[in-house]
Coordinates of C-alpha atoms in Angstrom, one line a residue:
M1 CA 9.5 35.7 12.0
T2 CA 7.0 34.0 9.7
P3 CA 3.7 32.8 11.3
A4 CA 5.1 29.3 11.5
E5 CA 8.3 27.6 10.6
T6 CA 10.1 24.3 10.7
T7 CA 13.7 23.5 11.7
A8 CA 15.8 20.5 12.8
V9 CA 16.6 22.0 16.2
L10 CA 15.0 24.8 18.2
V11 CA 17.3 26.2 20.8
V12 CA 15.7 28.3 23.5
G13 CA 18.0 30.9 25.1
A14 CA 20.8 32.8 23.3
G15 CA 23.3 33.1 26.2
P16 CA 26.8 31.7 25.6
V17 CA 25.6 28.1 25.9
G18 CA 22.8 28.5 23.4
L19 CA 25.0 30.4 21.0
T20 CA 27.7 27.8 21.3
L21 CA 25.2 25.0 20.7
A22 CA 24.0 26.7 17.5
L23 CA 27.6 27.1 16.3
E24 CA 28.2 23.4 17.0
L25 CA 25.0 22.3 15.1
D26 CA 26.0 24.6 12.2
R27 CA 29.4 22.9 12.1
H28 CA 27.6 19.6 11.4
G29 CA 25.3 21.2 8.8
V30 CA 22.2 21.1 11.0
D31 CA 19.5 23.7 10.5
T32 CA 18.9 25.6 13.8
V33 CA 16.5 28.2 15.0
L34 CA 17.7 30.1 18.1
V35 CA 15.3 32.3 20.1
E36 CA 16.0 34.6 23.0
R37 CA 13.3 36.2 25.2
N38 CA 15.3 39.4 25.7
A39 CA 15.4 42.0 22.9
T40 CA 19.2 42.2 23.1
S41 CA 22.2 40.4 24.4
T42 CA 22.7 40.5 28.1
R43 CA 23.7 43.6 30.0
H44 CA 24.5 41.5 33.1
P45 CA 28.2 40.6 33.7
K46 CA 27.6 37.0 34.7
M47 CA 31.1 35.6 33.8
D48 CA 34.5 36.9 33.2
I49 CA 36.7 34.0 32.3
T50 CA 36.6 31.5 29.4
N51 CA 38.9 28.7 30.4
G52 CA 41.5 26.9 28.3
R53 CA 39.2 23.9 27.6
S54 CA 36.4 26.1 26.4
M55 CA 38.9 28.0 24.2
E56 CA 40.0 24.7 22.7
L57 CA 36.4 24.0 21.8
Y58 CA 36.0 27.5 20.3
R59 CA 39.1 26.9 18.3
R60 CA 37.5 23.7 17.0
L61 CA 34.5 25.8 16.0
G62 CA 36.7 28.3 14.2
V63 CA 35.9 31.3 16.4
A64 CA 38.7 31.4 19.0
D65 CA 40.8 34.1 17.2
E66 CA 37.8 36.3 16.6
L67 CA 36.7 36.0 20.3
R68 CA 40.2 37.0 21.5
K69 CA 39.9 40.3 19.6
V70 CA 37.3 41.5 22.0
A71 CA 38.9 40.1 25.2
I72 CA 41.6 41.5 27.4
P73 CA 44.8 42.0 25.3
D74 CA 47.0 39.0 25.2
G75 CA 50.0 40.9 26.6
T76 CA 48.3 41.7 29.9
R77 CA 49.2 39.6 32.9
T78 CA 46.5 38.5 35.4
R79 CA 46.7 39.4 39.1
V80 CA 44.5 38.4 41.9
T81 CA 45.0 40.6 45.0
W82 CA 43.7 40.4 48.5
A83 CA 43.6 43.8 50.2
T84 CA 42.0 45.7 53.1
N85 CA 40.2 47.8 50.5
A86 CA 40.9 49.6 47.2
V87 CA 43.0 52.3 48.8
G88 CA 44.5 50.4 51.8
W89 CA 47.0 47.7 52.3
E90 CA 47.8 44.7 50.2
L91 CA 47.6 41.4 52.1
A92 CA 48.5 38.8 49.4
R93 CA 48.7 38.4 45.7
F94 CA 48.7 35.7 43.1
E95 CA 50.0 36.5 39.6
Y96 CA 49.7 34.6 36.4
P97 CA 51.3 34.9 32.9
S98 CA 49.6 36.7 30.1
V99 CA 48.0 34.9 27.2
A100 CA 51.0 35.6 25.0
E101 CA 53.3 34.2 27.7
Q102 CA 51.1 31.1 28.1
F103 CA 51.1 30.5 24.3
R104 CA 54.9 30.5 24.4
L105 CA 55.0 28.2 27.4
I106 CA 52.6 25.7 25.7
R107 CA 54.9 25.6 22.7
E108 CA 58.1 25.2 24.8
R109 CA 56.8 22.6 27.2
N110 CA 54.8 20.6 24.6
D111 CA 54.3 17.6 27.0
G112 CA 50.5 17.4 26.9
T113 CA 50.1 18.9 30.4
L114 CA 48.7 22.2 29.1
P115 CA 45.7 23.1 27.0
L116 CA 46.2 24.0 23.3
E117 CA 44.6 27.4 24.0
P118 CA 45.1 29.6 27.2
G119 CA 42.0 30.9 28.9
M120 CA 40.5 34.2 28.0
R121 CA 39.3 37.1 30.2
V122 CA 36.1 38.6 28.8
S123 CA 32.8 39.7 30.3
Q124 CA 29.6 38.0 29.2
V125 CA 28.4 41.4 28.2
I126 CA 31.1 41.4 25.5
L127 CA 31.2 37.7 24.8
E128 CA 27.6 37.3 23.8
P129 CA 27.5 39.8 21.1
A130 CA 30.8 38.4 19.7
L131 CA 29.3 34.9 19.6
R132 CA 26.2 36.2 18.0
E133 CA 28.2 38.0 15.3
Q134 CA 29.9 34.8 14.5
L135 CA 26.7 32.8 14.4
E136 CA 25.0 35.3 12.1
T137 CA 27.6 34.5 9.4
R138 CA 26.6 30.8 9.4
A139 CA 24.2 29.5 6.8
N140 CA 22.4 27.0 9.0
A141 CA 21.6 29.2 11.9
H142 CA 18.7 31.7 12.4
V143 CA 18.6 33.9 15.5
H144 CA 15.5 35.7 16.8
Y145 CA 15.6 38.0 19.8
G146 CA 12.5 39.1 21.7
W147 CA 10.8 35.7 21.6
A148 CA 10.2 33.5 24.6
L149 CA 9.0 29.9 24.9
D150 CA 5.4 29.7 26.2
D151 CA 5.0 26.0 26.0
F152 CA 5.6 23.0 23.8
T153 CA 4.0 19.6 22.9
E154 CA 6.0 16.6 22.0
D155 CA 5.2 13.6 19.9
A156 CA 7.2 10.7 18.4
D157 CA 8.5 12.8 15.5
G158 CA 9.3 16.1 17.1
V159 CA 8.2 19.1 19.1
T160 CA 5.8 21.9 18.4
A161 CA 6.9 25.0 20.4
H162 CA 4.7 28.0 21.0
L163 CA 6.6 31.3 21.3
I164 CA 5.4 34.7 22.4
S165 CA 6.8 38.2 21.9
G166 CA 6.3 40.3 25.0
E167 CA 6.7 43.6 23.3
A168 CA 4.6 43.0 20.2
G169 CA 2.1 40.7 21.8
Q170 CA 2.5 38.3 19.0
S171 CA 2.7 34.5 18.9
H172 CA 4.6 32.1 16.8
T173 CA 4.9 28.4 16.3
V174 CA 8.0 26.4 15.5
R175 CA 8.0 22.8 14.6
A176 CA 11.3 21.1 15.3
Q177 CA 12.7 17.6 15.4
Y178 CA 14.4 18.5 18.7
L179 CA 14.0 21.2 21.3
V180 CA 16.9 22.3 23.6
G181 CA 16.4 24.5 26.6
C182 CA 19.4 26.7 27.3
D183 CA 17.1 29.1 29.1
G184 CA 18.9 29.6 32.4
A185 CA 18.4 28.7 36.0
G186 CA 14.6 29.4 35.9
S187 CA 14.3 27.2 32.7
R188 CA 10.8 27.0 31.5
T189 CA 11.8 24.0 29.4
R190 CA 13.0 22.2 32.5
Q191 CA 9.9 23.1 34.4
Q192 CA 7.5 21.8 31.7
L193 CA 9.5 18.6 31.7
G194 CA 8.9 18.3 35.4
I195 CA 12.6 17.8 36.1
G196 CA 13.7 18.6 39.7
L197 CA 17.0 20.0 41.1
D198 CA 19.4 18.4 43.5
E199 CA 20.8 21.3 45.6
I200 CA 23.5 21.6 48.1
D201 CA 22.3 23.6 51.1
L202 CA 25.2 25.3 52.7
R203 CA 23.7 24.8 56.1
G204 CA 22.5 21.2 55.5
R205 CA 23.6 17.6 55.4
L206 CA 25.5 17.8 52.1
V207 CA 27.6 20.6 53.4
R208 CA 28.6 18.5 56.4
E209 CA 29.7 15.8 54.0
L210 CA 31.9 18.4 52.2
G211 CA 33.4 19.5 55.5
L212 CA 32.0 23.0 55.3
G213 CA 29.6 23.1 58.2
R214 CA 32.2 24.2 60.8
I215 CA 33.4 27.0 58.5
V216 CA 29.9 28.4 58.0
K217 CA 29.3 28.4 61.8
S218 CA 32.7 30.1 62.4
S219 CA 31.9 32.7 59.8
I220 CA 28.7 33.6 61.7
R221 CA 30.6 34.0 64.9
A222 CA 33.3 36.1 63.2
Y223 CA 30.9 38.5 61.6
R224 CA 29.2 39.0 65.0
A225 CA 32.5 39.6 66.7
N226 CA 33.4 42.2 64.0
G227 CA 30.1 44.1 64.6
Q228 CA 28.6 42.9 61.3
R229 CA 25.4 41.2 60.5
P230 CA 26.0 37.5 59.7
M231 CA 25.7 36.6 56.0
D232 CA 22.3 35.3 54.9
G233 CA 23.5 33.7 51.6
R234 CA 22.7 36.6 49.3
F235 CA 25.1 38.8 47.5
Y236 CA 24.7 42.3 46.1
L237 CA 26.1 43.0 42.6
V238 CA 27.1 46.4 41.4
H239 CA 28.3 46.8 37.8
F240 CA 29.9 50.2 37.3
T241 CA 32.3 52.4 35.4
T242 CA 34.8 55.0 36.7
T243 CA 37.4 57.4 35.5
D244 CA 39.2 57.3 38.9
T245 CA 42.8 56.4 38.4
E246 CA 43.7 55.5 42.0
I247 CA 40.9 52.9 42.2
R248 CA 42.3 51.4 39.0
T249 CA 46.0 51.6 39.8
R250 CA 46.5 51.4 43.6
F251 CA 47.7 47.7 43.3
G252 CA 48.6 47.7 39.6
T253 CA 46.5 46.1 37.0
V254 CA 44.4 43.7 39.1
W255 CA 41.8 41.2 37.8
H256 CA 40.2 40.3 41.1
L257 CA 40.5 42.6 44.1
Q258 CA 39.3 40.8 47.2
S259 CA 38.9 41.5 50.9
P260 CA 38.6 39.3 53.9
E261 CA 35.3 41.2 54.5
G262 CA 33.9 39.0 51.7
W263 CA 33.6 41.4 48.7
T264 CA 35.3 41.0 45.3
V265 CA 35.8 43.6 42.6
I266 CA 36.3 42.2 39.2
S267 CA 38.0 44.3 36.5
Q268 CA 36.1 43.6 33.3
N269 CA 38.4 45.4 30.8
D270 CA 41.4 46.5 32.8
R271 CA 40.4 50.1 32.2
D272 CA 37.2 51.5 33.5
T273 CA 34.5 48.8 33.9
F274 CA 34.2 46.8 37.1
T275 CA 31.8 44.5 38.9
M276 CA 31.5 44.2 42.7
H277 CA 30.0 41.2 44.5
A278 CA 29.5 41.6 48.3
P279 CA 27.7 39.5 50.8
L280 CA 24.5 40.8 52.4
G281 CA 23.7 40.5 56.1
I282 CA 20.6 39.0 57.6
G283 CA 17.7 41.4 57.3
T284 CA 19.2 43.7 54.8
D285 CA 16.6 45.1 52.5
A286 CA 18.3 45.1 49.1
E287 CA 15.7 47.4 47.6
K288 CA 16.8 50.2 49.9
I289 CA 20.5 49.9 49.1
D290 CA 22.1 52.9 47.4
P291 CA 24.6 51.1 45.1
R292 CA 27.0 54.1 45.0
E293 CA 27.3 54.2 48.8
F294 CA 27.5 50.4 48.9
V295 CA 30.6 50.5 46.7
F296 CA 32.2 53.5 48.5
E297 CA 31.8 51.9 51.9
R298 CA 33.7 48.8 50.9
L299 CA 36.4 50.3 48.6
G300 CA 37.4 52.9 51.2
R301 CA 36.6 56.3 49.6
R302 CA 34.3 58.2 47.3
F303 CA 35.1 58.6 43.6
D304 CA 33.6 59.2 40.3
I305 CA 31.2 56.3 39.4
E306 CA 28.4 55.4 37.0
I307 CA 26.2 52.6 37.9
L308 CA 25.3 50.2 35.1
V309 CA 23.5 47.4 36.9
A310 CA 22.8 46.7 40.6
N311 CA 20.8 43.9 42.2
A312 CA 20.8 41.2 44.8
W313 CA 21.4 37.6 43.9
T314 CA 21.7 34.3 45.6
P315 CA 24.4 31.8 44.6
R316 CA 23.3 28.2 44.2
L317 CA 24.9 24.8 44.0
T318 CA 22.4 22.8 42.0
V319 CA 22.4 20.0 39.4
A320 CA 19.2 18.8 37.7
D321 CA 17.9 15.3 38.3
S322 CA 17.9 14.7 34.5
F323 CA 19.3 16.5 31.4
G324 CA 16.2 15.8 29.3
R325 CA 14.4 13.0 27.5
G326 CA 12.9 12.1 24.2
R327 CA 12.9 15.0 21.9
V328 CA 13.6 17.7 24.6
W329 CA 17.0 18.2 26.1
L330 CA 18.7 20.8 28.4
A331 CA 22.1 22.4 28.7
G332 CA 23.9 25.1 30.7
D333 CA 22.4 26.9 33.7
A334 CA 19.1 25.1 32.9
V335 CA 20.7 22.0 34.5
H336 CA 23.4 23.2 36.7
Q337 CA 24.2 26.4 38.7
V338 CA 27.3 26.9 40.8
T339 CA 28.9 29.7 42.8
P340 CA 31.2 31.9 40.7
T341 CA 34.3 30.6 42.4
G342 CA 36.3 28.8 39.8
G343 CA 34.3 30.1 36.8
Y344 CA 32.6 26.7 36.2
G345 CA 29.1 27.9 35.2
M346 CA 29.5 29.0 31.6
N347 CA 32.5 26.8 31.0
T348 CA 30.6 23.7 32.0
G349 CA 27.8 24.9 29.7
V350 CA 30.2 25.1 26.7
G351 CA 31.1 21.5 27.3
D352 CA 27.4 20.7 27.4
A353 CA 26.8 22.5 24.1
V354 CA 29.5 20.6 22.2
G355 CA 28.6 17.3 23.8
L356 CA 24.9 17.6 22.9
G357 CA 25.5 19.2 19.5
W358 CA 27.3 16.3 17.9
V359 CA 24.9 13.8 19.4
L360 CA 21.9 15.6 18.0
A361 CA 23.6 15.9 14.6
A362 CA 24.2 12.1 14.7
Q363 CA 20.4 11.5 15.3
L364 CA 19.4 13.8 12.5
Q365 CA 21.9 12.4 10.1
G366 CA 20.7 8.8 10.8
W367 CA 23.9 7.2 12.0
G368 CA 23.5 7.8 15.7
A369 CA 21.4 5.5 17.8
P370 CA 19.2 6.7 20.8
G371 CA 21.9 5.6 23.2
L372 CA 24.0 8.7 22.3
L373 CA 21.4 10.9 24.0
T374 CA 21.4 8.7 27.1
A375 CA 25.2 9.0 27.2
Y376 CA 25.0 12.8 26.8
A377 CA 22.9 13.1 29.9
Q378 CA 25.0 10.7 32.0
E379 CA 28.3 12.1 30.9
R380 CA 27.5 15.8 31.4
R381 CA 25.7 15.3 34.7
T382 CA 28.8 13.5 36.1
V383 CA 30.9 16.5 35.1
A384 CA 28.3 19.0 36.6
L385 CA 28.4 17.1 39.9
R386 CA 32.2 17.1 40.0
N387 CA 32.4 20.8 39.1
R388 CA 29.8 21.6 41.7
T389 CA 31.9 20.0 44.4
A390 CA 35.0 22.0 43.2
A391 CA 33.0 25.3 43.3
A392 CA 31.8 24.4 46.8
R393 CA 35.4 23.8 47.9
H394 CA 36.6 27.1 46.5
T395 CA 33.7 28.8 48.3
A396 CA 34.8 27.1 51.5
V397 CA 38.3 28.6 51.2
R398 CA 36.8 32.1 50.8
V399 CA 34.6 31.6 53.8
A400 CA 37.5 30.3 55.8
I401 CA 39.4 33.6 55.2
M402 CA 36.3 35.5 56.3
T403 CA 36.2 33.7 59.6
N404 CA 39.2 35.7 60.9
D405 CA 38.9 38.7 63.1
W406 CA 39.7 41.2 60.4
T407 CA 38.4 44.4 62.0
A408 CA 41.9 45.4 63.1
M409 CA 43.3 45.1 59.6
H410 CA 42.3 48.8 58.9
S411 CA 44.3 50.1 61.9
E412 CA 47.6 52.0 61.3
R413 CA 48.8 50.9 64.8
W414 CA 51.0 47.9 65.5
F415 CA 48.1 45.5 66.0
G416 CA 46.8 46.5 62.5
E417 CA 50.1 45.5 61.0
H418 CA 50.2 42.3 62.9
T419 CA 46.6 41.4 61.8
R420 CA 47.5 42.2 58.1
R421 CA 50.6 40.0 58.3
E422 CA 48.7 37.1 59.8
L423 CA 45.8 37.4 57.3
G424 CA 48.3 37.5 54.4
R425 CA 50.0 34.4 55.6
E426 CA 46.8 32.5 55.9
I427 CA 45.6 33.6 52.5
S428 CA 48.9 32.6 50.9
D429 CA 48.8 29.2 52.7
L430 CA 45.2 28.5 51.5
G431 CA 46.2 29.4 48.0
N432 CA 44.2 30.3 44.9
L433 CA 43.1 27.0 43.6
E434 CA 39.9 28.4 42.2
N435 CA 42.0 30.0 39.4
E436 CA 44.5 27.1 39.2
A437 CA 42.4 23.9 39.1
L438 CA 43.7 22.6 35.8
G439 CA 42.5 19.1 36.7
I440 CA 38.9 20.3 36.8
E441 CA 39.2 22.2 33.5
L442 CA 41.0 19.5 31.4
D443 CA 40.7 16.2 33.1
Y444 CA 37.0 15.6 33.1
R445 CA 36.5 12.0 31.9
Y446 CA 33.6 9.9 30.8
D447 CA 34.9 6.7 32.4
D448 CA 31.5 5.1 32.9
S449 CA 29.9 6.3 29.7
P450 CA 27.8 3.7 27.8
I451 CA 29.4 4.8 24.5
V452 CA 33.1 4.6 25.5
C453 CA 34.9 1.3 25.0
R454 CA 36.7 0.0 28.0
D455 CA 40.4 -0.6 27.9
P456 CA 41.1 -4.1 29.4
E457 CA 44.8 -3.2 29.9
G458 CA 46.2 -0.8 32.5
H459 CA 44.4 1.4 35.0
A460 CA 42.7 4.7 34.8
P461 CA 45.1 7.5 36.0
P462 CA 44.0 9.3 39.2
Q463 CA 42.1 12.5 38.8
R464 CA 43.1 15.5 40.8
M465 CA 41.6 19.0 41.1
D466 CA 44.9 20.8 41.2
D467 CA 46.8 18.9 38.4
Y468 CA 46.3 17.4 35.0
V469 CA 48.0 14.1 34.0
P470 CA 47.7 13.7 30.2
S471 CA 46.2 10.4 29.1
T472 CA 44.2 8.7 26.4
W473 CA 42.3 6.6 28.9
P474 CA 38.9 6.0 27.1
G475 CA 36.6 8.8 27.9
A476 CA 39.3 11.4 28.5
R477 CA 40.2 14.5 26.6
P478 CA 43.5 13.5 24.9
P479 CA 46.7 15.4 25.3
S480 CA 47.3 18.5 23.3
V481 CA 50.7 18.4 21.6
Y482 CA 52.5 20.0 18.6
L483 CA 53.9 17.5 16.1
G484 CA 57.4 17.8 14.7
D485 CA 56.1 19.5 11.6
D486 CA 54.5 22.3 13.9
R487 CA 50.9 21.1 13.5
A488 CA 48.7 21.0 16.5
I489 CA 47.3 17.5 16.8
F490 CA 43.9 18.8 17.9
D491 CA 43.7 20.6 14.5
L492 CA 43.8 17.3 12.7
F493 CA 40.6 16.0 14.4
G494 CA 37.7 16.0 11.9
R495 CA 34.0 16.8 12.3
G496 CA 33.1 13.2 12.9
F497 CA 35.2 10.5 14.5
T498 CA 39.0 10.6 13.9
L499 CA 41.2 7.5 14.0
L500 CA 44.8 8.4 14.8
R501 CA 47.2 5.8 13.5
F502 CA 50.7 6.1 15.0
A503 CA 52.1 2.8 13.5
D504 CA 51.4 0.6 10.5
R505 CA 48.3 -1.3 11.4
D506 CA 45.6 -2.8 9.2
I507 CA 42.4 -0.8 10.0
S508 CA 40.4 -1.7 6.9
G509 CA 37.9 -3.6 9.0
L510 CA 37.2 -0.7 11.2
V511 CA 36.9 1.7 8.3
D512 CA 34.5 -0.7 6.5
A513 CA 32.4 -1.0 9.7
A514 CA 32.1 2.7 9.9
V515 CA 31.0 2.9 6.2
R516 CA 28.4 0.2 6.8
R517 CA 26.9 2.2 9.6
G518 CA 27.3 5.6 8.0
V519 CA 29.5 6.8 10.8
P520 CA 31.7 9.7 9.6
L521 CA 35.4 8.6 10.2
D522 CA 38.6 10.3 9.2
V523 CA 41.9 8.4 9.4
V524 CA 45.0 10.5 10.3
D525 CA 48.4 8.9 10.0
I526 CA 51.0 10.3 12.4
R527 CA 54.6 9.2 12.6
D528 CA 55.9 11.2 15.6
D529 CA 57.5 9.4 18.5
H530 CA 56.8 12.1 21.0
A531 CA 53.1 12.2 20.2
H532 CA 52.9 8.4 20.0
A533 CA 54.3 8.1 23.5
L534 CA 51.8 10.6 24.9
Y535 CA 48.9 8.9 23.1
E536 CA 49.9 5.6 24.7
R537 CA 48.6 3.3 21.9
D538 CA 49.1 2.7 18.2
L539 CA 45.5 3.4 17.4
V540 CA 43.4 6.0 19.2
L541 CA 39.8 6.8 18.1
I542 CA 38.7 10.4 18.9
R543 CA 35.0 11.4 19.1
P544 CA 33.6 14.5 17.5
D545 CA 33.8 16.3 20.9
Q546 CA 37.5 15.5 21.2
H547 CA 37.2 12.7 23.8
V548 CA 38.7 9.2 23.4
A549 CA 36.2 6.6 22.3
W550 CA 38.5 3.6 22.0
R551 CA 42.2 2.8 21.8
G552 CA 44.3 -0.3 21.1
N553 CA 47.6 -1.5 19.7
A554 CA 45.8 -3.5 17.0
A555 CA 42.5 -3.2 15.1
P556 CA 39.6 -4.7 17.0
T557 CA 38.6 -8.3 16.3
D558 CA 35.0 -7.3 16.0
P559 CA 35.1 -3.8 14.4
L560 CA 31.3 -3.7 13.8
A561 CA 30.7 -4.1 17.5
I562 CA 33.0 -1.2 18.3
V563 CA 31.3 1.0 15.8
D564 CA 27.9 0.1 17.2
H565 CA 29.1 0.8 20.7
I566 CA 30.4 4.3 20.0
R567 CA 27.3 5.3 18.0
G568 CA 25.0 4.3 20.9
A569 CA 23.5 1.2 19.5
H570 CA 24.5 -1.1 22.3
T571 CA 23.5 1.0 25.3

């Protein structure tokens, strides 16, 4: 790095969210410097599923196909299995179609109820380098590893950030018009802004509001009855490889192998790399744990193993009080942390990155008003709170399973078979919504956003966690559908706003208003009865992040007011 440099946007943190934000900014032609305090991409397997909505956004960025090349092969089905241990008895299973099968189903159904892209199984250890490789081909992005944010000063025109290199002991200054902290749960950016965190305490008032208090108390009693130390909220992670075939094939190709004892083993590549997460009991000294023995004890026997990473960690359910202000903004784990159940951490962050990226580009290009940034903070915080509630719900289901008296499940006698049968029935009845909550993934809406135009007709469709009802209600992600000529409608959306015209309507006033304000607008004419019905109106205006900004059956009577509204000038 040079002794000092200038850029439009400085992004701190090169995890998946920071990398995605840099790709989004590059898409809009915005010069970006991305810095990461670590010398390399992460070695820590923090996530293992990129959901369908995130893959739609990666398709929009032109990288979805490249990312799939490093993921689990598209012909592999996904199975979640509950078992006594890795060499014992199966209790219940949930099986899902492969990516290839999902692509076929999306085409066949074509009713807007499914995403354009299926989800993708890939470890963050693999995803980060793949995203970095894509970013390094972009002309507007500059990535520097081994540099951490020390502090920053803000003024009316921008931010001066002071960076330090731990290994070389060097310092560096970057002058940027905007600074974005994607620097994780311990975000130095957030701390310097003085922004606090709203956290759900699993033993506190908010948990009682979610109905989890009884379950937590029951789990403590169950653990004591089973001769185990009650959980203290911590988990122990062991990331390992093995050549053992029985561990890998006892229940077939399994993505998540889970036990009522509370542990989960995640297959990272369906071959030889796994991650175990298991609860720790009160008073357990994590520093004294032998990770090999820790794995052997839970999986049921000893086997060949190489430990890659092992450490204790504490799941959290937090959302920041604010997502930024002025010239400094935040995204990803810097503003929300959730339990792994549901996979909402990184995926929520991908939505943040796209939502913030186009807003920053609008500021820098001169057509966006400050209200866009206010809207970003409001919109994404609402999504973070909703996803936190969903993650807490999924955690409650797992804890409910752990409240059973599961000691007898390891017995070969009649009462062992009886226990296993009862456990399996309860697990099946509780279901596996944490991997099936399509409503959470696709149906997040910005109903109350200050830059979304209200529809005076009709009513907002209900939102459900377990289902997605396609709609173009303002603020929603619109339905994904293939047109009669085999084009995906999402692929017709431009970099700026896109006005979809399904019938002959005079839109010259709206086009002229966009030109007057410098707002980028593409008009796409579609004559397709099926898509028209799904999109519910003759005219639907799509934002750069693929959410509905306005809709109607005729051009607005005051088009300039609509354009000012969607660009944040009337907030």
